[in-house]
Amino acid sequence: ASGMICGDDTGLCKRVTDIDGRVVVRWGEQARGAAVHRLCVRKTTLACGRADGSVDVYELLADSSAAPARAHSHVDEGRVQISGLAFCGDERLLVADVAGRIEVLRVAGGKSGESAAVAQAGGHTSQVRVDSSGSLAASSGHDHELRVWDLATMAVTWKARNVPEDMVRLAVPVWTTDLAFSPGTPHTLVTVSGLVEQRLRAEVRVYDVRVGRRPTMRSIAPLGDIALSALALTVDGQCALVGTAKGELGLLDLRRDGSLVGSYKGAGGAITAIELDSSRVYSTSLDRHVRVHSLRTRKQQTSAYLKQRQFAVAVLPGGTQQADEGADAQPYYGPDDLDDNARAASTDAADADAVAGGLHPLRPPP
């Protein structure tokens, strides 16, 4: 297998090649309320989390006419969209929704999922991630402090504490839009936040559960006063790819307090999802495109117009590696001083207006 899977707001999952951007297989049916918000892949199995609270499981080797296995469904109970989806072992799938319900399902042989464990996070949950070992999960959202869960017992093992009050002695709003475990170090987590005028300035925060409950690093408005909408970490955990509600995609050096190294150009709408491998960055946006950039040179390698607004992306194993242009490609983590392009991108982002309301993936709950 090679390429990537993209999920859109009409309910379709599309397999796209990473060389020329062709759509080779489509799964699912277009339906109102069936938007795909989360995707995850393990071996030859694709799990797809939808806005109506259902999760479909597809076999990647099957064609577009194959019917999915319905692993999870709370449609009849009026549950809200899936906000977290991840395999935590060959036969276990974590499913979370924005209402705060976290469930671990047994999925084997393409059969419907059987619930193995359930927990209630409480409050709006915008993202749930699983660490590389599959034993821990982290959740956070709107007015929902970052928590770490032990999936064996479904108990909270660590909970973040909000940062100190602001200069007028008001509590800083909690609005996490995405989060990630640092690869290979489950004790380190990174979060990005939305924007609340005069209260919360789109922060990137790094937490170390061994040190304490408050962040060990805060990067305030690294791309300007604009909501941050998506996050992914490099394989060494030293840098973060951060997307905004206006389509900016920046590379931040977490070793230098989240300073901007450079930008990946091309998106014309809010960045909704970011994935990466050792050499490339995959991103989807509301401008209906999926893009592939070189991680090191930051040049766009592939762009595909997919007709519908894209909400999710998953990278398939075995993708064709494209060599970075130039023998002396600049390391993605950058030199001590930022280059002129990175400075210009930082200045442009700082002058941007606050994001307009109404973007579905970024809208806070009422």
Coordinates of C-alpha atoms in Angstrom, one line a residue:
A1 CA 0.0 0.0 0.0
S2 CA 1.1 3.6 -0.6
G3 CA -0.3 7.1 -0.5
M4 CA -2.9 8.6 1.9
I5 CA -6.5 8.4 2.8
C6 CA -8.6 11.6 3.0
G7 CA -12.0 12.0 4.7
D8 CA -14.5 14.8 3.6
D9 CA -17.6 16.5 4.8
T10 CA -20.0 14.4 2.7
G11 CA -18.9 11.1 4.2
L12 CA -16.4 9.8 1.6
C13 CA -13.0 8.3 2.2
K14 CA -10.6 8.6 -0.7
R15 CA -7.3 6.9 -1.3
V16 CA -5.0 9.3 -3.0
T17 CA -1.6 8.5 -4.5
D18 CA 1.3 10.5 -3.1
I19 CA 3.0 11.0 -6.5
D20 CA 0.4 12.6 -8.8
G21 CA -2.6 13.1 -6.5
R22 CA -4.9 10.7 -8.3
V23 CA -7.9 9.2 -6.4
V24 CA -7.7 5.4 -6.9
V25 CA -10.4 4.1 -4.5
R26 CA -13.4 5.6 -2.8
W27 CA -15.2 4.2 0.2
G28 CA -18.5 5.2 1.8
E29 CA -21.6 7.0 0.7
Q30 CA -22.5 10.7 0.7
A31 CA -25.0 11.5 3.3
R32 CA -26.1 14.4 5.4
G33 CA -24.4 14.4 8.8
A34 CA -21.9 11.6 7.9
A35 CA -18.8 13.9 7.6
V36 CA -15.6 12.1 8.3
H37 CA -13.8 13.7 11.2
R38 CA -11.2 11.1 12.2
L39 CA -9.2 8.4 10.3
C40 CA -6.7 5.8 11.5
V41 CA -4.9 3.0 9.8
R42 CA -3.4 -0.2 11.1
K43 CA -1.9 -2.8 8.7
T44 CA -4.7 -3.3 6.1
T45 CA -7.6 -1.9 8.2
L46 CA -9.0 1.6 8.0
A47 CA -11.2 3.1 10.7
C48 CA -13.4 6.1 9.9
G49 CA -15.1 8.2 12.6
R50 CA -18.0 10.3 11.5
A51 CA -20.0 13.4 12.7
D52 CA -23.0 11.3 13.6
G53 CA -21.1 9.3 16.2
S54 CA -20.6 6.2 14.1
V55 CA -17.3 4.4 13.2
D56 CA -16.9 2.3 10.1
V57 CA -14.1 -0.1 9.5
Y58 CA -12.9 -0.8 5.9
E59 CA -10.5 -3.4 4.5
L60 CA -7.9 -1.5 2.5
L61 CA -7.5 -4.3 0.0
A62 CA -11.2 -4.2 -0.9
D63 CA -12.7 -2.1 -3.7
S64 CA -15.2 0.8 -3.3
S65 CA -18.2 -1.5 -3.5
A66 CA -17.3 -3.4 -0.3
A67 CA -19.6 -2.7 2.6
P68 CA -17.9 -1.5 5.8
A69 CA -18.2 -3.2 9.2
R70 CA -20.0 -0.9 11.7
A71 CA -17.7 -1.0 14.7
H72 CA -19.4 1.6 16.8
S73 CA -22.7 3.5 16.6
H74 CA -24.6 5.8 18.9
V75 CA -26.6 7.5 16.2
D76 CA -29.9 6.5 17.8
E77 CA -28.8 8.0 21.1
G78 CA -28.2 11.4 19.5
R79 CA -24.5 11.4 20.3
V80 CA -22.3 14.0 18.7
Q81 CA -19.3 13.7 16.4
I82 CA -16.3 11.4 16.9
S83 CA -13.3 13.5 18.2
G84 CA -10.8 10.7 18.9
L85 CA -10.0 7.5 17.0
A86 CA -6.9 5.4 17.3
F87 CA -5.8 1.7 17.3
C88 CA -4.2 0.7 20.6
G89 CA -3.2 -2.8 19.6
D90 CA -4.0 -5.2 16.8
E91 CA -7.5 -5.8 18.1
R92 CA -8.4 -2.8 20.1
L93 CA -9.8 0.6 18.9
L94 CA -10.2 3.7 21.0
V95 CA -13.2 5.8 20.1
A96 CA -14.1 9.1 21.7
D97 CA -16.8 11.7 21.0
V98 CA -17.0 15.4 21.8
A99 CA -19.4 14.8 24.7
G100 CA -16.4 13.2 26.5
R101 CA -17.2 9.5 26.2
I102 CA -14.1 7.4 25.7
E103 CA -14.5 3.8 24.8
V104 CA -12.1 0.9 23.9
L105 CA -13.6 -1.6 21.4
R106 CA -12.4 -5.0 20.4
V107 CA -12.3 -5.3 16.7
A108 CA -11.1 -8.5 15.0
G109 CA -11.8 -10.0 11.6
G110 CA -13.8 -7.1 10.4
K111 CA -16.6 -7.8 12.9
S112 CA -18.5 -5.2 14.8
G113 CA -16.8 -3.9 17.9
E114 CA -17.5 -5.2 21.4
S115 CA -16.9 -2.7 24.2
A116 CA -14.0 -3.6 26.4
A117 CA -13.9 -0.5 28.6
V118 CA -15.7 2.9 28.9
A119 CA -14.9 6.1 30.7
Q120 CA -16.4 9.6 30.9
A121 CA -13.9 12.4 30.5
G122 CA -16.5 15.1 31.2
G123 CA -17.0 18.3 29.2
H124 CA -16.3 19.0 25.6
T125 CA -13.5 16.8 24.2
S126 CA -12.0 18.0 21.0
Q127 CA -9.2 15.5 20.6
V128 CA -8.0 12.2 22.1
R129 CA -4.7 10.6 21.2
V130 CA -3.0 7.3 22.0
D131 CA 0.7 7.0 22.7
S132 CA 3.0 4.8 20.7
S133 CA 2.8 1.9 23.1
G134 CA -1.0 1.8 23.0
S135 CA -1.3 1.9 26.8
L136 CA -1.9 5.6 27.5
A137 CA -4.4 8.1 26.0
A138 CA -4.6 11.9 26.4
S139 CA -7.8 14.0 26.1
S140 CA -8.5 17.7 26.2
G141 CA -11.0 20.2 24.7
H142 CA -13.0 23.3 25.6
D143 CA -13.0 23.9 29.4
H144 CA -11.5 20.4 29.6
E145 CA -8.0 20.3 31.0
L146 CA -5.5 17.9 29.5
R147 CA -5.7 14.5 31.1
V148 CA -3.7 11.3 30.7
W149 CA -5.6 8.0 30.9
D150 CA -4.4 4.4 31.6
L151 CA -6.3 2.4 29.1
A152 CA -5.9 -0.8 31.2
T153 CA -7.9 0.7 34.0
M154 CA -9.6 3.7 32.3
A155 CA -8.4 5.8 35.2
V156 CA -6.9 9.3 35.0
T157 CA -3.2 9.1 36.0
W158 CA -2.3 12.8 35.5
K159 CA -4.2 16.0 35.0
A160 CA -2.9 19.4 33.9
R161 CA -3.4 22.5 35.8
N162 CA -4.3 25.8 34.1
V163 CA -1.7 28.5 33.8
P164 CA -1.8 31.5 36.2
E165 CA -4.4 34.2 35.9
D166 CA -3.9 37.0 33.5
M167 CA -3.0 40.6 34.3
V168 CA -6.6 41.5 35.2
R169 CA -6.9 38.4 37.5
L170 CA -9.2 36.4 35.2
A171 CA -8.7 32.7 34.5
V172 CA -7.2 32.0 31.1
P173 CA -9.7 30.1 29.0
V174 CA -9.1 26.4 28.3
W175 CA -9.6 25.6 24.7
T176 CA -7.4 22.8 23.3
T177 CA -8.0 22.2 19.6
D178 CA -5.3 19.4 19.1
L179 CA -2.7 17.5 21.0
A180 CA 0.0 14.9 20.6
F181 CA 2.3 12.6 22.5
S182 CA 6.0 13.2 21.8
P183 CA 7.2 10.1 19.8
G184 CA 9.1 7.7 22.0
T185 CA 8.5 9.8 25.2
P186 CA 5.0 9.3 26.5
H187 CA 5.7 11.6 29.5
T188 CA 5.9 14.6 27.1
L189 CA 2.7 16.1 25.5
V190 CA 2.2 19.1 23.2
T191 CA -1.1 21.0 22.8
V192 CA -2.4 23.8 20.6
S193 CA -5.2 26.1 21.4
G194 CA -7.9 28.3 19.8
L195 CA -8.3 32.0 20.1
V196 CA -10.4 34.0 22.6
E197 CA -10.1 37.8 22.1
Q198 CA -8.1 39.5 24.8
R199 CA -8.1 36.2 26.8
L200 CA -6.3 33.4 25.0
R201 CA -3.7 34.0 22.2
A202 CA -3.4 30.7 20.3
E203 CA -0.8 29.0 22.3
V204 CA 1.5 26.0 21.8
R205 CA 2.2 24.3 25.2
V206 CA 4.6 21.5 26.1
Y207 CA 3.9 19.4 29.3
D208 CA 6.2 17.0 31.1
V209 CA 4.1 14.8 33.4
R210 CA 7.3 14.0 35.5
V211 CA 7.9 17.7 36.3
G212 CA 4.5 19.0 37.2
R213 CA 1.0 19.9 36.1
R214 CA 1.7 23.2 34.4
P215 CA 3.3 23.5 31.0
T216 CA 7.1 23.5 30.9
M217 CA 7.1 25.7 27.7
R218 CA 4.5 28.1 26.3
S219 CA 4.8 29.7 22.8
I220 CA 2.2 32.4 22.6
A221 CA 0.8 33.3 19.1
P222 CA 3.7 31.7 17.2
L223 CA 1.9 32.4 13.9
G224 CA 0.1 35.5 15.0
D225 CA -3.2 36.1 16.8
I226 CA -5.1 33.4 15.0
A227 CA -6.6 30.1 16.1
L228 CA -4.4 27.0 15.8
S229 CA -6.4 24.2 14.3
A230 CA -4.1 21.2 13.8
L231 CA -0.8 19.7 15.2
A232 CA 1.7 17.0 14.3
L233 CA 5.2 16.3 15.7
T234 CA 8.3 15.2 13.9
V235 CA 9.6 11.7 14.5
D236 CA 12.3 13.0 16.8
G237 CA 9.9 15.1 18.8
Q238 CA 12.0 18.2 18.4
C239 CA 9.7 20.2 16.1
A240 CA 6.0 20.7 15.7
L241 CA 3.9 21.3 12.5
V242 CA 1.1 23.7 13.4
G243 CA -1.8 24.7 11.2
T244 CA -4.1 27.7 11.6
A245 CA -7.7 28.7 10.8
K246 CA -6.5 30.9 7.9
G247 CA -4.4 28.2 6.1
E248 CA -1.0 28.9 7.5
L249 CA 1.2 25.8 8.2
G250 CA 4.4 26.5 10.2
L251 CA 7.3 24.5 11.6
L252 CA 8.2 25.4 15.2
D253 CA 11.3 24.4 17.0
L254 CA 10.3 23.2 20.5
R255 CA 13.9 23.3 21.7
R256 CA 13.9 27.1 21.1
D257 CA 10.6 28.0 22.9
G258 CA 8.5 27.3 19.8
S259 CA 10.2 29.7 17.5
L260 CA 9.1 29.7 13.9
V261 CA 11.6 27.9 11.6
G262 CA 9.7 28.2 8.3
S263 CA 6.3 28.0 6.6
Y264 CA 4.7 25.5 4.1
K265 CA 2.8 27.5 1.5
G266 CA -0.2 26.7 -0.7
A267 CA -3.3 26.3 1.5
G268 CA -6.2 28.7 0.9
G269 CA -8.5 27.5 3.8
A270 CA -8.2 26.4 7.4
I271 CA -5.9 23.5 8.0
T272 CA -8.0 20.7 9.3
A273 CA -5.5 17.8 9.7
I274 CA -1.7 17.2 9.6
E275 CA 0.2 13.9 9.3
L276 CA 3.8 13.3 8.5
D277 CA 6.4 10.6 8.0
S278 CA 10.2 10.9 8.1
S279 CA 10.5 13.2 5.1
R280 CA 7.1 14.6 4.1
V281 CA 4.2 16.6 5.5
Y282 CA 0.6 15.8 4.6
S283 CA -2.1 18.3 5.2
T284 CA -5.8 18.8 4.4
S285 CA -7.7 22.1 4.5
L286 CA -11.2 23.6 3.9
D287 CA -10.1 24.7 0.4
R288 CA -10.8 21.1 -0.7
H289 CA -7.2 20.1 -1.3
V290 CA -4.7 17.7 0.2
R291 CA -1.1 18.7 -0.1
V292 CA 2.3 17.0 0.3
H293 CA 5.4 19.1 1.2
S294 CA 9.0 18.1 1.7
L295 CA 9.7 18.4 5.4
R296 CA 13.2 19.6 4.9
T297 CA 13.0 22.0 1.9
R298 CA 9.4 23.0 2.6
K299 CA 8.6 22.8 -1.1
Q300 CA 5.2 21.5 -2.3
Q301 CA 5.5 18.1 -4.0
T302 CA 1.9 17.1 -4.6
S303 CA -1.5 18.9 -4.5
A304 CA -4.8 17.3 -5.3
Y305 CA -8.2 18.9 -5.6
L306 CA -10.8 16.5 -4.0
K307 CA -14.1 18.4 -4.7
Q308 CA -15.3 18.3 -1.0
R309 CA -14.0 20.0 2.1
Q310 CA -11.4 17.8 3.7
F311 CA -11.4 17.1 7.5
A312 CA -9.0 14.2 8.0
V313 CA -6.0 12.5 6.5
A314 CA -4.1 9.2 7.3
V315 CA -0.8 8.2 5.8
L316 CA -0.5 4.6 4.4
P317 CA 2.7 2.7 5.0
G318 CA 5.1 2.1 2.2
G319 CA 4.7 5.5 0.4
T320 CA 7.0 6.3 -2.4
Q321 CA 9.8 8.5 -1.1
Q322 CA 10.6 11.5 -3.2
A323 CA 14.1 13.0 -2.8
D324 CA 14.4 16.5 -1.5
E325 CA 15.6 18.9 -4.2
G326 CA 19.2 20.1 -3.8
A327 CA 22.2 18.2 -2.4
D328 CA 22.5 20.7 0.5
A329 CA 19.0 20.6 1.8
Q330 CA 18.5 22.8 4.9
P331 CA 17.7 20.7 8.0
Y332 CA 14.0 21.1 8.9
Y333 CA 14.9 22.3 12.4
G334 CA 16.7 25.3 11.0
P335 CA 19.9 27.2 12.0
D336 CA 20.4 29.3 15.1
D337 CA 19.0 32.3 13.3
L338 CA 15.8 32.2 11.3
D339 CA 16.1 32.7 7.5
D340 CA 14.5 35.7 5.7
N341 CA 11.5 33.6 4.6
A342 CA 10.7 32.5 8.1
R343 CA 11.0 36.1 9.4
A344 CA 8.6 37.3 6.6
A345 CA 6.1 34.5 7.4
S346 CA 6.2 35.4 11.1
T347 CA 5.6 39.1 10.4
D348 CA 2.8 38.4 8.0
A349 CA 1.1 36.0 10.5
A350 CA 1.5 38.6 13.3
D351 CA -0.5 41.1 11.3
A352 CA -3.3 38.8 10.5
D353 CA -6.8 39.5 11.9
A354 CA -8.5 37.1 14.3
V355 CA -10.2 34.2 12.6
A356 CA -13.9 34.7 11.7
G357 CA -16.4 32.4 13.4
G358 CA -18.4 29.7 11.8
L359 CA -15.7 27.2 10.7
H360 CA -17.1 23.9 11.9
P361 CA -13.9 22.2 12.9
L362 CA -12.9 25.2 15.1
R363 CA -16.2 26.3 16.5
P364 CA -16.3 26.2 20.3
P365 CA -19.3 24.6 21.9
P366 CA -22.2 26.9 23.0

